[in-house]
Amino acid sequence: MKWLSVLPQQCLLLMTCLLMALQAVPIDIDKTKVKAEGHVEGEKVENPVRLYYDEYLRQVIDVLETDKHFREKLQTADIEEIKSGKLSRELDLVSHHVRTRLDELKRQEVARLRMLIKAKMDSVQDTGIDHQALLKQFEHLNHQNPDTFEPKDLDMLIKAATSDLENYDKTRHEEFKKYEMMKEHERREYLKTLDEEKRKKEESKFEEMKKKHGDHPKVHHPGSKDQLKEVWEEADGLDPNEFDPKTFFKLHDVNNDGFLDEQELEALFTKELEKVYDPKNEEDDMVEMEEERLRMREHVMNEVDINKDRLVTLEEFLRATEKKEFLEPDSWETLDQQQLFTEDELKEFENHISQQEDELRKKAEELQKQKEELQRQHDQLQAQKQEFQQVVKQMEQKKLQQGNAPAGPGGELKIQPPGEHKAGDAPQQPAGGDQPLPPGHVQEAAVRTDQVHP
């Protein structure tokens, strides 16, 4: 950033520190595909580890830098003023253009968070999303006012980023410890599945790999003169007898901002790490290599970073080279020389795993019971459906039988419709005698008889 070069070195600018620290979070590379060749010492490697609101934080800082008044206040502010929120109140005095741009950035960030929430909820087929309620989980902005960027937003952004960065290393250490305990737990569980002969062979192989991993060259103390001179000679290609701390600092301040950030420091330890870890070796764990890199960086920061801003100035660096520890450091113990956890801690970890497995087993049993109950209900419904279909079929058959006249042997109707008679059939007369014929009926019949030809 342009104004960094004119800042007094004694001024701790948290906003700058936050921005630089984001670039300096430990490198989180693919642990199984570490390149052993083609690496240039001091090369700036793009760091994939980011706060989930990293882009928003960077954009806010960039916009604030464009305001002359705020930039001047930031240059004279101390860490307590920034953390207390006093600096945030200066936001009311920035230009209208800056406030408008900040408003736009906040609306974009809120829209991004809502999109993420919706995508997550859609993945579980949830409906009726209350975005406003779910936005409460994000502590880097004021969700109650999603349209404008206020002093409270800047205050929340500073506090969230500070807290997250301070807890980052601690979280990494805890996760690494769990990783190591899980490895040991799985190894012991695997041994339980083997017979005595195979178990002895596996134990022997394990001890052999541990010994092989521990057989490596001496690792220089991070930040010591011996360690830096090795980088000076092997990576920078310079004469070790002409080692100069000031020149070394400038060579490895890759972005020329006047600071060695955490990522630039970690790049200095690559040569030491290569003495212990090789991705081609079965006994070398690349996850452990990254933990070793993190430990080295933390150690140097604790020794050199006087004002604890997660950045090393030239003054701090030169002062560290004058210490006795720089010339005569204690031996550096690598991870393979340390006890990463105790048996009690491992037992507690295994008990926790056992509890989780029991809970999962109970849930699985409950789900199985629910499945069986649903299957029983399904079978019952199927039986009722079949019974209902049978009753309907019987009713339809009975209805057909009642609606049709009985048929003769040849299928003919036994009852003729009214007015239809077969040829030669005489009309039936009701019982009780003949009915009198209408006048002229007999005479007409006689006439017809007389007209029949012989």
Tab-separated table of C-alpha atoms in Angstrom:
chain	number	residue	atom	x	y	z
A	1	MET	CA	0.000	0.000	0.000
A	2	LYS	CA	1.321	3.406	-1.008
A	3	TRP	CA	1.187	5.153	2.360
A	4	LEU	CA	2.991	2.371	4.248
A	5	SER	CA	6.381	3.747	3.253
A	6	VAL	CA	5.746	7.039	5.061
A	7	LEU	CA	4.406	5.601	8.296
A	8	PRO	CA	6.484	5.934	11.463
A	9	GLN	CA	7.839	2.540	12.379
A	10	GLN	CA	6.640	3.015	15.946
A	11	CYS	CA	2.996	3.275	14.830
A	12	LEU	CA	1.056	0.059	15.014
A	13	LEU	CA	-1.573	0.221	12.300
A	14	LEU	CA	-4.008	-2.551	12.797
A	15	MET	CA	-5.739	-2.147	9.478
A	16	THR	CA	-2.435	-2.531	7.686
A	17	CYS	CA	-1.522	-5.439	9.910
A	18	LEU	CA	-4.783	-7.165	9.149
A	19	LEU	CA	-4.251	-6.803	5.426
A	20	MET	CA	-0.664	-8.036	5.605
A	21	ALA	CA	-1.535	-10.835	7.997
A	22	LEU	CA	-4.124	-12.123	5.575
A	23	GLN	CA	-1.306	-12.598	3.089
A	24	ALA	CA	0.874	-14.115	5.776
A	25	VAL	CA	-1.332	-16.868	7.150
A	26	PRO	CA	0.626	-20.171	7.072
A	27	ILE	CA	0.897	-21.687	3.622
A	28	ASP	CA	-1.668	-24.436	3.279
A	29	ILE	CA	-0.477	-26.375	0.244
A	30	ASP	CA	-1.426	-29.805	-0.987
A	31	LYS	CA	0.360	-32.019	1.527
A	32	THR	CA	0.708	-34.886	-0.917
A	33	LYS	CA	2.030	-32.934	-3.878
A	34	VAL	CA	4.850	-30.763	-2.592
A	35	LYS	CA	7.246	-29.780	-5.353
A	36	ALA	CA	10.844	-30.587	-4.517
A	37	GLU	CA	12.266	-28.928	-7.616
A	38	GLY	CA	11.818	-25.617	-9.340
A	39	HIS	CA	11.379	-23.734	-6.057
A	40	VAL	CA	12.890	-20.270	-5.882
A	41	GLU	CA	13.792	-19.225	-2.360
A	42	GLY	CA	11.881	-16.128	-1.341
A	43	GLU	CA	9.351	-16.587	-4.104
A	44	LYS	CA	5.937	-15.240	-3.134
A	45	VAL	CA	3.539	-18.146	-3.170
A	46	GLU	CA	-0.140	-17.374	-3.491
A	47	ASN	CA	-1.711	-18.376	-0.214
A	48	PRO	CA	-5.033	-20.229	-0.537
A	49	VAL	CA	-5.889	-19.821	3.158
A	50	ARG	CA	-8.278	-16.922	3.561
A	51	LEU	CA	-10.851	-15.556	5.946
A	52	TYR	CA	-14.282	-16.145	4.486
A	53	TYR	CA	-14.738	-12.369	4.255
A	54	ASP	CA	-11.198	-11.746	2.994
A	55	GLU	CA	-12.179	-10.016	-0.260
A	56	TYR	CA	-14.638	-7.740	1.529
A	57	LEU	CA	-11.973	-6.734	4.069
A	58	ARG	CA	-9.445	-5.943	1.350
A	59	GLN	CA	-11.905	-3.858	-0.641
A	60	VAL	CA	-12.934	-1.831	2.421
A	61	ILE	CA	-9.295	-1.068	3.237
A	62	ASP	CA	-8.564	-0.062	-0.361
A	63	VAL	CA	-11.521	2.339	-0.411
A	64	LEU	CA	-10.619	3.900	2.961
A	65	GLU	CA	-7.087	4.518	1.736
A	66	THR	CA	-8.442	6.807	-0.971
A	67	ASP	CA	-9.763	9.274	1.626
A	68	LYS	CA	-7.068	11.729	2.673
A	69	HIS	CA	-8.641	12.567	6.048
A	70	PHE	CA	-9.073	8.952	7.105
A	71	ARG	CA	-5.587	8.036	5.881
A	72	GLU	CA	-4.083	10.786	8.056
A	73	LYS	CA	-6.036	9.605	11.099
A	74	LEU	CA	-4.940	6.052	10.464
A	75	GLN	CA	-1.281	7.121	10.306
A	76	THR	CA	-1.431	8.741	13.741
A	77	ALA	CA	-3.686	6.189	15.446
A	78	ASP	CA	-2.363	3.643	17.932
A	79	ILE	CA	-3.514	0.099	18.508
A	80	GLU	CA	-5.805	0.965	21.419
A	81	GLU	CA	-7.629	3.655	19.445
A	82	ILE	CA	-8.213	1.201	16.624
A	83	LYS	CA	-9.373	-1.655	18.836
A	84	SER	CA	-11.564	0.561	21.019
A	85	GLY	CA	-13.546	1.767	18.012
A	86	LYS	CA	-12.390	5.378	18.253
A	87	LEU	CA	-10.969	5.251	14.746
A	88	SER	CA	-14.245	3.843	13.414
A	89	ARG	CA	-16.051	7.035	14.399
A	90	GLU	CA	-13.832	8.953	11.962
A	91	LEU	CA	-15.828	7.275	9.220
A	92	ASP	CA	-18.462	10.001	9.577
A	93	LEU	CA	-15.955	12.531	8.240
A	94	VAL	CA	-14.937	10.764	5.043
A	95	SER	CA	-16.069	12.002	1.642
A	96	HIS	CA	-19.462	11.227	0.181
A	97	HIS	CA	-17.850	9.285	-2.662
A	98	VAL	CA	-16.071	6.996	-0.196
A	99	ARG	CA	-19.239	6.385	1.839
A	100	THR	CA	-21.180	5.614	-1.331
A	101	ARG	CA	-18.562	3.096	-2.407
A	102	LEU	CA	-18.545	1.494	1.059
A	103	ASP	CA	-22.347	1.236	0.961
A	104	GLU	CA	-22.089	-0.562	-2.359
A	105	LEU	CA	-19.446	-2.956	-1.007
A	106	LYS	CA	-21.629	-3.812	1.976
A	107	ARG	CA	-24.682	-4.493	-0.174
A	108	GLN	CA	-22.574	-6.765	-2.358
A	109	GLU	CA	-21.268	-8.609	0.703
A	110	VAL	CA	-24.767	-9.069	2.136
A	111	ALA	CA	-25.978	-10.340	-1.238
A	112	ARG	CA	-23.037	-12.771	-1.376
A	113	LEU	CA	-23.785	-14.104	2.102
A	114	ARG	CA	-27.460	-14.512	1.279
A	115	MET	CA	-26.554	-16.405	-1.870
A	116	LEU	CA	-24.312	-18.727	0.153
A	117	ILE	CA	-27.084	-19.270	2.690
A	118	LYS	CA	-29.608	-20.029	-0.038
A	119	ALA	CA	-27.236	-22.429	-1.775
A	120	LYS	CA	-26.652	-24.262	1.481
A	121	MET	CA	-30.341	-24.458	2.282
A	122	ASP	CA	-31.238	-25.546	-1.239
A	123	SER	CA	-28.771	-28.400	-0.906
A	124	VAL	CA	-30.881	-29.798	1.931
A	125	GLN	CA	-34.133	-28.844	0.205
A	126	ASP	CA	-35.140	-26.351	2.868
A	127	THR	CA	-37.740	-23.682	2.218
A	128	GLY	CA	-38.873	-20.476	3.845
A	129	ILE	CA	-35.372	-19.100	4.403
A	130	ASP	CA	-35.094	-16.243	6.899
A	131	HIS	CA	-31.977	-14.531	5.559
A	132	GLN	CA	-32.029	-11.846	8.215
A	133	ALA	CA	-31.923	-14.404	11.017
A	134	LEU	CA	-29.186	-16.439	9.373
A	135	LEU	CA	-27.051	-13.346	8.747
A	136	LYS	CA	-26.637	-13.028	12.524
A	137	GLN	CA	-23.963	-15.721	12.394
A	138	PHE	CA	-21.679	-13.374	10.442
A	139	GLU	CA	-19.936	-11.037	12.874
A	140	HIS	CA	-17.974	-8.897	10.422
A	141	LEU	CA	-20.915	-6.660	9.472
A	142	ASN	CA	-24.075	-5.146	10.927
A	143	HIS	CA	-26.836	-7.364	9.528
A	144	GLN	CA	-29.591	-5.105	10.905
A	145	ASN	CA	-28.685	-2.477	8.337
A	146	PRO	CA	-27.880	-4.294	5.081
A	147	ASP	CA	-27.828	-1.183	2.877
A	148	THR	CA	-25.349	1.320	4.319
A	149	PHE	CA	-21.818	1.065	5.726
A	150	GLU	CA	-21.737	2.693	9.165
A	151	PRO	CA	-19.024	3.156	11.839
A	152	LYS	CA	-20.381	0.049	13.536
A	153	ASP	CA	-19.587	-1.964	10.403
A	154	LEU	CA	-15.961	-0.849	10.447
A	155	ASP	CA	-15.702	-1.573	14.155
A	156	MET	CA	-17.169	-5.062	13.715
A	157	LEU	CA	-14.897	-5.769	10.741
A	158	ILE	CA	-11.768	-4.817	12.692
A	159	LYS	CA	-12.728	-6.861	15.752
A	160	ALA	CA	-13.743	-9.913	13.732
A	161	ALA	CA	-10.538	-9.937	11.676
A	162	THR	CA	-8.363	-9.371	14.770
A	163	SER	CA	-10.018	-12.197	16.676
A	164	ASP	CA	-9.963	-14.611	13.758
A	165	LEU	CA	-6.294	-14.019	13.026
A	166	GLU	CA	-5.303	-14.292	16.677
A	167	ASN	CA	-7.086	-17.640	16.984
A	168	TYR	CA	-5.842	-19.002	13.667
A	169	ASP	CA	-2.531	-20.441	14.890
A	170	LYS	CA	-4.117	-21.889	18.014
A	171	THR	CA	-6.761	-23.635	15.937
A	172	ARG	CA	-4.117	-24.999	13.576
A	173	HIS	CA	-2.175	-26.505	16.495
A	174	GLU	CA	-5.270	-28.112	17.950
A	175	GLU	CA	-6.245	-29.609	14.607
A	176	PHE	CA	-2.729	-30.963	14.111
A	177	LYS	CA	-2.752	-32.584	17.552
A	178	LYS	CA	-6.059	-34.279	16.768
A	179	TYR	CA	-4.599	-35.422	13.465
A	180	GLU	CA	-1.637	-37.074	15.208
A	181	MET	CA	-3.825	-38.734	17.830
A	182	MET	CA	-6.148	-40.051	15.150
A	183	LYS	CA	-3.173	-41.545	13.298
A	184	GLU	CA	-2.029	-43.344	16.430
A	185	HIS	CA	-5.565	-44.458	17.281
A	186	GLU	CA	-6.096	-45.949	13.831
A	187	ARG	CA	-2.701	-47.668	13.987
A	188	ARG	CA	-3.522	-49.329	17.295
A	189	GLU	CA	-6.960	-50.344	16.122
A	190	TYR	CA	-5.399	-51.927	13.033
A	191	LEU	CA	-2.935	-53.872	15.190
A	192	LYS	CA	-5.855	-55.387	17.104
A	193	THR	CA	-7.080	-57.017	13.905
A	194	LEU	CA	-3.770	-58.870	13.324
A	195	ASP	CA	-2.487	-62.095	14.765
A	196	GLU	CA	0.609	-62.045	16.971
A	197	GLU	CA	3.125	-62.714	14.194
A	198	LYS	CA	1.777	-60.053	11.837
A	199	ARG	CA	1.445	-57.588	14.693
A	200	LYS	CA	5.130	-57.954	15.559
A	201	LYS	CA	6.099	-57.362	11.938
A	202	GLU	CA	3.928	-54.256	11.772
A	203	GLU	CA	5.388	-52.877	15.006
A	204	SER	CA	8.907	-53.523	13.742
A	205	LYS	CA	8.154	-51.699	10.478
A	206	PHE	CA	6.699	-48.752	12.396
A	207	GLU	CA	9.794	-48.382	14.579
A	208	GLU	CA	12.044	-48.678	11.540
A	209	MET	CA	10.200	-45.860	9.752
A	210	LYS	CA	10.402	-43.641	12.852
A	211	LYS	CA	14.135	-44.194	13.045
A	212	LYS	CA	14.572	-43.510	9.347
A	213	HIS	CA	12.596	-40.274	9.587
A	214	GLY	CA	14.661	-39.106	12.561
A	215	ASP	CA	17.931	-39.732	10.726
A	216	HIS	CA	18.336	-36.323	9.103
A	217	PRO	CA	20.938	-33.517	9.066
A	218	LYS	CA	21.071	-30.947	11.833
A	219	VAL	CA	18.300	-28.395	11.647
A	220	HIS	CA	19.430	-24.835	12.329
A	221	HIS	CA	17.538	-22.766	14.831
A	222	PRO	CA	14.984	-20.657	12.889
A	223	GLY	CA	16.055	-17.018	12.695
A	224	SER	CA	19.603	-17.717	13.856
A	225	LYS	CA	22.682	-16.475	12.023
A	226	ASP	CA	23.556	-20.005	10.863
A	227	GLN	CA	20.070	-20.501	9.446
A	228	LEU	CA	19.981	-17.152	7.643
A	229	LYS	CA	23.527	-17.553	6.311
A	230	GLU	CA	22.540	-20.888	4.790
A	231	VAL	CA	19.702	-19.174	2.925
A	232	TRP	CA	22.075	-16.370	1.942
A	233	GLU	CA	24.539	-18.866	0.469
A	234	GLU	CA	22.350	-21.624	-1.030
A	235	ALA	CA	19.233	-19.735	-2.062
A	236	ASP	CA	20.589	-16.263	-2.732
A	237	GLY	CA	23.898	-17.489	-4.152
A	238	LEU	CA	25.990	-15.032	-2.139
A	239	ASP	CA	29.286	-15.397	-0.292
A	240	PRO	CA	28.598	-16.522	3.304
A	241	ASN	CA	31.567	-14.469	4.515
A	242	GLU	CA	29.818	-11.305	3.282
A	243	PHE	CA	26.534	-11.915	5.085
A	244	ASP	CA	24.816	-8.615	5.836
A	245	PRO	CA	21.508	-8.575	7.798
A	246	LYS	CA	20.263	-5.339	6.231
A	247	THR	CA	20.868	-6.615	2.698
A	248	PHE	CA	19.302	-9.936	3.643
A	249	PHE	CA	16.150	-8.168	4.864
A	250	LYS	CA	15.779	-6.198	1.644
A	251	LEU	CA	16.361	-9.293	-0.497
A	252	HIS	CA	13.543	-11.190	1.192
A	253	ASP	CA	11.089	-8.308	1.502
A	254	VAL	CA	9.542	-9.567	-1.717
A	255	ASN	CA	6.835	-6.927	-2.094
A	256	ASN	CA	9.125	-4.072	-0.973
A	257	ASP	CA	6.694	-2.781	1.650
A	258	GLY	CA	9.300	-2.420	4.402
A	259	PHE	CA	8.093	-5.459	6.355
A	260	LEU	CA	8.760	-9.170	6.502
A	261	ASP	CA	5.288	-10.645	6.826
A	262	GLU	CA	4.554	-14.142	8.024
A	263	GLN	CA	4.541	-15.669	4.567
A	264	GLU	CA	7.858	-14.104	3.660
A	265	LEU	CA	9.306	-15.473	6.895
A	266	GLU	CA	8.011	-18.970	6.240
A	267	ALA	CA	9.713	-18.976	2.861
A	268	LEU	CA	13.046	-18.690	4.717
A	269	PHE	CA	12.539	-22.077	6.398
A	270	THR	CA	12.191	-24.171	3.246
A	271	LYS	CA	15.830	-25.271	3.282
A	272	GLU	CA	15.578	-26.443	6.881
A	273	LEU	CA	12.351	-28.325	6.210
A	274	GLU	CA	13.857	-30.095	3.212
A	275	LYS	CA	16.430	-31.630	5.571
A	276	VAL	CA	13.662	-33.441	7.434
A	277	TYR	CA	10.856	-34.001	4.943
A	278	ASP	CA	10.748	-35.459	1.468
A	279	PRO	CA	7.382	-36.126	-0.205
A	280	LYS	CA	8.892	-39.166	-1.908
A	281	ASN	CA	9.610	-40.891	1.419
A	282	GLU	CA	6.921	-43.031	2.986
A	283	GLU	CA	8.095	-42.149	6.484
A	284	ASP	CA	7.777	-38.368	5.974
A	285	ASP	CA	4.371	-36.815	6.607
A	286	MET	CA	3.771	-33.572	4.709
A	287	VAL	CA	1.115	-32.499	7.218
A	288	GLU	CA	3.814	-32.609	9.880
A	289	MET	CA	6.083	-30.536	7.634
A	290	GLU	CA	3.514	-27.726	7.513
A	291	GLU	CA	3.140	-27.851	11.293
A	292	GLU	CA	6.928	-27.598	11.582
A	293	ARG	CA	6.875	-24.560	9.299
A	294	LEU	CA	4.192	-22.951	11.463
A	295	ARG	CA	6.204	-23.589	14.641
A	296	MET	CA	9.323	-22.035	13.104
A	297	ARG	CA	7.428	-18.933	12.011
A	298	GLU	CA	5.799	-18.529	15.431
A	299	HIS	CA	9.164	-18.852	17.163
A	300	VAL	CA	10.771	-16.135	15.027
A	301	MET	CA	7.771	-13.840	15.495
A	302	ASN	CA	7.929	-14.287	19.271
A	303	GLU	CA	11.635	-13.467	19.280
A	304	VAL	CA	11.678	-10.619	16.752
A	305	ASP	CA	8.205	-9.022	16.520
A	306	ILE	CA	8.454	-6.585	19.417
A	307	ASN	CA	5.132	-4.782	18.982
A	308	LYS	CA	3.225	-7.996	18.145
A	309	ASP	CA	1.703	-6.675	14.938
A	310	ARG	CA	2.539	-9.894	13.037
A	311	LEU	CA	5.017	-7.947	10.904
A	312	VAL	CA	8.810	-7.618	11.216
A	313	THR	CA	10.288	-4.208	10.479
A	314	LEU	CA	13.897	-3.660	9.498
A	315	GLU	CA	14.563	-2.117	12.911
A	316	GLU	CA	13.145	-5.169	14.694
A	317	PHE	CA	15.109	-7.504	12.446
A	318	LEU	CA	18.430	-5.720	12.995
A	319	ARG	CA	17.837	-5.571	16.747
A	320	ALA	CA	17.290	-9.349	16.802
A	321	THR	CA	20.634	-9.948	15.041
A	322	GLU	CA	22.382	-8.275	17.968
A	323	LYS	CA	21.075	-10.743	20.541
A	324	LYS	CA	23.112	-13.583	21.952
A	325	GLU	CA	20.465	-16.065	20.764
A	326	PHE	CA	21.140	-15.010	17.178
A	327	LEU	CA	24.795	-15.999	17.385
A	328	GLU	CA	24.550	-18.887	19.884
A	329	PRO	CA	21.070	-20.371	19.617
A	330	ASP	CA	19.813	-23.381	21.517
A	331	SER	CA	19.300	-26.566	19.526
A	332	TRP	CA	16.022	-26.747	17.613
A	333	GLU	CA	13.888	-29.765	18.407
A	334	THR	CA	11.873	-30.995	15.464
A	335	LEU	CA	8.469	-32.623	15.861
A	336	ASP	CA	9.935	-36.130	15.773
A	337	GLN	CA	11.939	-35.250	18.906
A	338	GLN	CA	8.904	-34.120	20.870
A	339	GLN	CA	6.036	-35.846	22.609
A	340	LEU	CA	3.035	-34.433	20.807
A	341	PHE	CA	0.481	-35.919	23.209
A	342	THR	CA	0.327	-38.001	26.370
A	343	GLU	CA	-1.305	-41.372	26.880
A	344	ASP	CA	-3.967	-39.696	29.006
A	345	GLU	CA	-4.742	-37.255	26.191
A	346	LEU	CA	-4.920	-40.099	23.700
A	347	LYS	CA	-7.212	-42.059	26.016
A	348	GLU	CA	-9.491	-39.033	26.407
A	349	PHE	CA	-9.484	-38.563	22.636
A	350	GLU	CA	-10.388	-42.228	22.086
A	351	ASN	CA	-13.162	-41.985	24.661
A	352	HIS	CA	-14.529	-39.001	22.779
A	353	ILE	CA	-14.404	-40.977	19.539
A	354	SER	CA	-16.098	-43.892	21.258
A	355	GLN	CA	-18.887	-41.634	22.486
A	356	GLN	CA	-19.365	-40.245	19.002
A	357	GLU	CA	-19.472	-43.776	17.596
A	358	ASP	CA	-22.053	-44.774	20.228
A	359	GLU	CA	-24.186	-41.767	19.339
A	360	LEU	CA	-23.926	-42.595	15.646
A	361	ARG	CA	-24.786	-46.227	16.389
A	362	LYS	CA	-27.862	-45.195	18.380
A	363	LYS	CA	-28.954	-42.894	15.595
A	364	ALA	CA	-28.415	-45.691	13.106
A	365	GLU	CA	-30.526	-48.049	15.229
A	366	GLU	CA	-33.263	-45.424	15.523
A	367	LEU	CA	-33.209	-44.880	11.785
A	368	GLN	CA	-33.377	-48.641	11.239
A	369	LYS	CA	-36.390	-48.891	13.556
A	370	GLN	CA	-38.045	-46.017	11.733
A	371	LYS	CA	-37.309	-47.745	8.454
A	372	GLU	CA	-38.812	-51.012	9.690
A	373	GLU	CA	-41.882	-49.188	11.026
A	374	LEU	CA	-42.330	-47.400	7.717
A	375	GLN	CA	-41.974	-50.716	5.896
A	376	ARG	CA	-44.583	-52.289	8.192
A	377	GLN	CA	-46.964	-49.408	7.545
A	378	HIS	CA	-46.270	-49.690	3.846
A	379	ASP	CA	-47.026	-53.423	3.859
A	380	GLN	CA	-50.194	-52.784	5.842
A	381	LEU	CA	-51.342	-50.147	3.375
A	382	GLN	CA	-50.576	-52.474	0.482
A	383	ALA	CA	-52.673	-55.225	2.087
A	384	GLN	CA	-55.543	-52.789	2.656
A	385	LYS	CA	-55.235	-51.602	-0.923
A	386	GLN	CA	-55.422	-55.136	-2.281
A	387	GLU	CA	-58.422	-55.921	-0.040
A	388	PHE	CA	-60.169	-52.761	-1.199
A	389	GLN	CA	-59.479	-53.603	-4.850
A	390	GLN	CA	-60.934	-57.099	-4.329
A	391	VAL	CA	-64.104	-55.682	-2.753
A	392	VAL	CA	-64.508	-53.214	-5.620
A	393	LYS	CA	-64.087	-56.020	-8.133
A	394	GLN	CA	-66.720	-58.149	-6.423
A	395	MET	CA	-69.136	-55.214	-6.322
A	396	GLU	CA	-68.649	-54.563	-10.027
A	397	GLN	CA	-69.313	-58.212	-10.853
A	398	LYS	CA	-72.483	-58.234	-8.724
A	399	LYS	CA	-73.671	-55.029	-10.380
A	400	LEU	CA	-73.178	-56.541	-13.847
A	401	GLN	CA	-75.117	-59.628	-12.865
A	402	GLN	CA	-78.054	-57.585	-11.562
A	403	GLY	CA	-78.222	-55.263	-14.575
A	404	ASN	CA	-78.401	-58.012	-17.400
A	405	ALA	CA	-81.381	-60.377	-18.240
A	406	PRO	CA	-80.820	-64.156	-17.948
A	407	ALA	CA	-79.704	-65.782	-21.201
A	408	GLY	CA	-80.687	-69.097	-22.783
A	409	PRO	CA	-78.382	-72.025	-23.702
A	410	GLY	CA	-77.471	-70.288	-26.978
A	411	GLY	CA	-77.117	-66.888	-25.395
A	412	GLU	CA	-80.538	-65.692	-26.540
A	413	LEU	CA	-82.746	-63.679	-24.262
A	414	LYS	CA	-85.526	-65.697	-22.625
A	415	ILE	CA	-87.763	-62.644	-22.194
A	416	GLN	CA	-88.750	-60.836	-25.397
A	417	PRO	CA	-89.151	-57.087	-25.344
A	418	PRO	CA	-92.809	-55.885	-25.539
A	419	GLY	CA	-94.332	-55.927	-29.050
A	420	GLU	CA	-91.842	-58.432	-30.492
A	421	HIS	CA	-92.985	-62.071	-31.151
A	422	LYS	CA	-91.684	-64.899	-33.164
A	423	ALA	CA	-93.459	-65.868	-36.373
A	424	GLY	CA	-96.450	-68.245	-35.763
A	425	ASP	CA	-96.812	-67.333	-32.152
A	426	ALA	CA	-100.338	-66.368	-31.185
A	427	PRO	CA	-100.809	-63.496	-28.879
A	428	GLN	CA	-101.515	-64.652	-25.375
A	429	GLN	CA	-104.944	-63.858	-23.968
A	430	PRO	CA	-105.459	-63.268	-20.329
A	431	ALA	CA	-107.201	-66.041	-18.367
A	432	GLY	CA	-110.935	-65.782	-17.767
A	433	GLY	CA	-112.503	-66.045	-21.357
A	434	ASP	CA	-112.393	-64.449	-24.763
A	435	GLN	CA	-112.659	-60.804	-25.149
A	436	PRO	CA	-115.386	-59.473	-27.619
A	437	LEU	CA	-113.908	-58.456	-30.948
A	438	PRO	CA	-114.439	-55.002	-32.228
A	439	PRO	CA	-117.130	-54.583	-34.878
A	440	GLY	CA	-116.050	-55.665	-38.362
A	441	HIS	CA	-113.172	-57.731	-37.188
A	442	VAL	CA	-114.753	-61.128	-38.054
A	443	GLN	CA	-116.055	-59.961	-41.426
A	444	GLU	CA	-112.633	-58.659	-42.425
A	445	ALA	CA	-111.025	-61.924	-41.431
A	446	ALA	CA	-113.642	-63.840	-43.460
A	447	VAL	CA	-113.075	-61.686	-46.462
A	448	ARG	CA	-109.417	-62.330	-46.303
A	449	THR	CA	-110.098	-66.058	-46.049
A	450	ASP	CA	-112.371	-65.998	-49.106
A	451	GLN	CA	-109.648	-64.252	-51.088
A	452	VAL	CA	-107.106	-67.025	-50.657
A	453	HIS	CA	-106.484	-68.757	-54.007
A	454	PRO	CA	-106.967	-72.483	-54.270
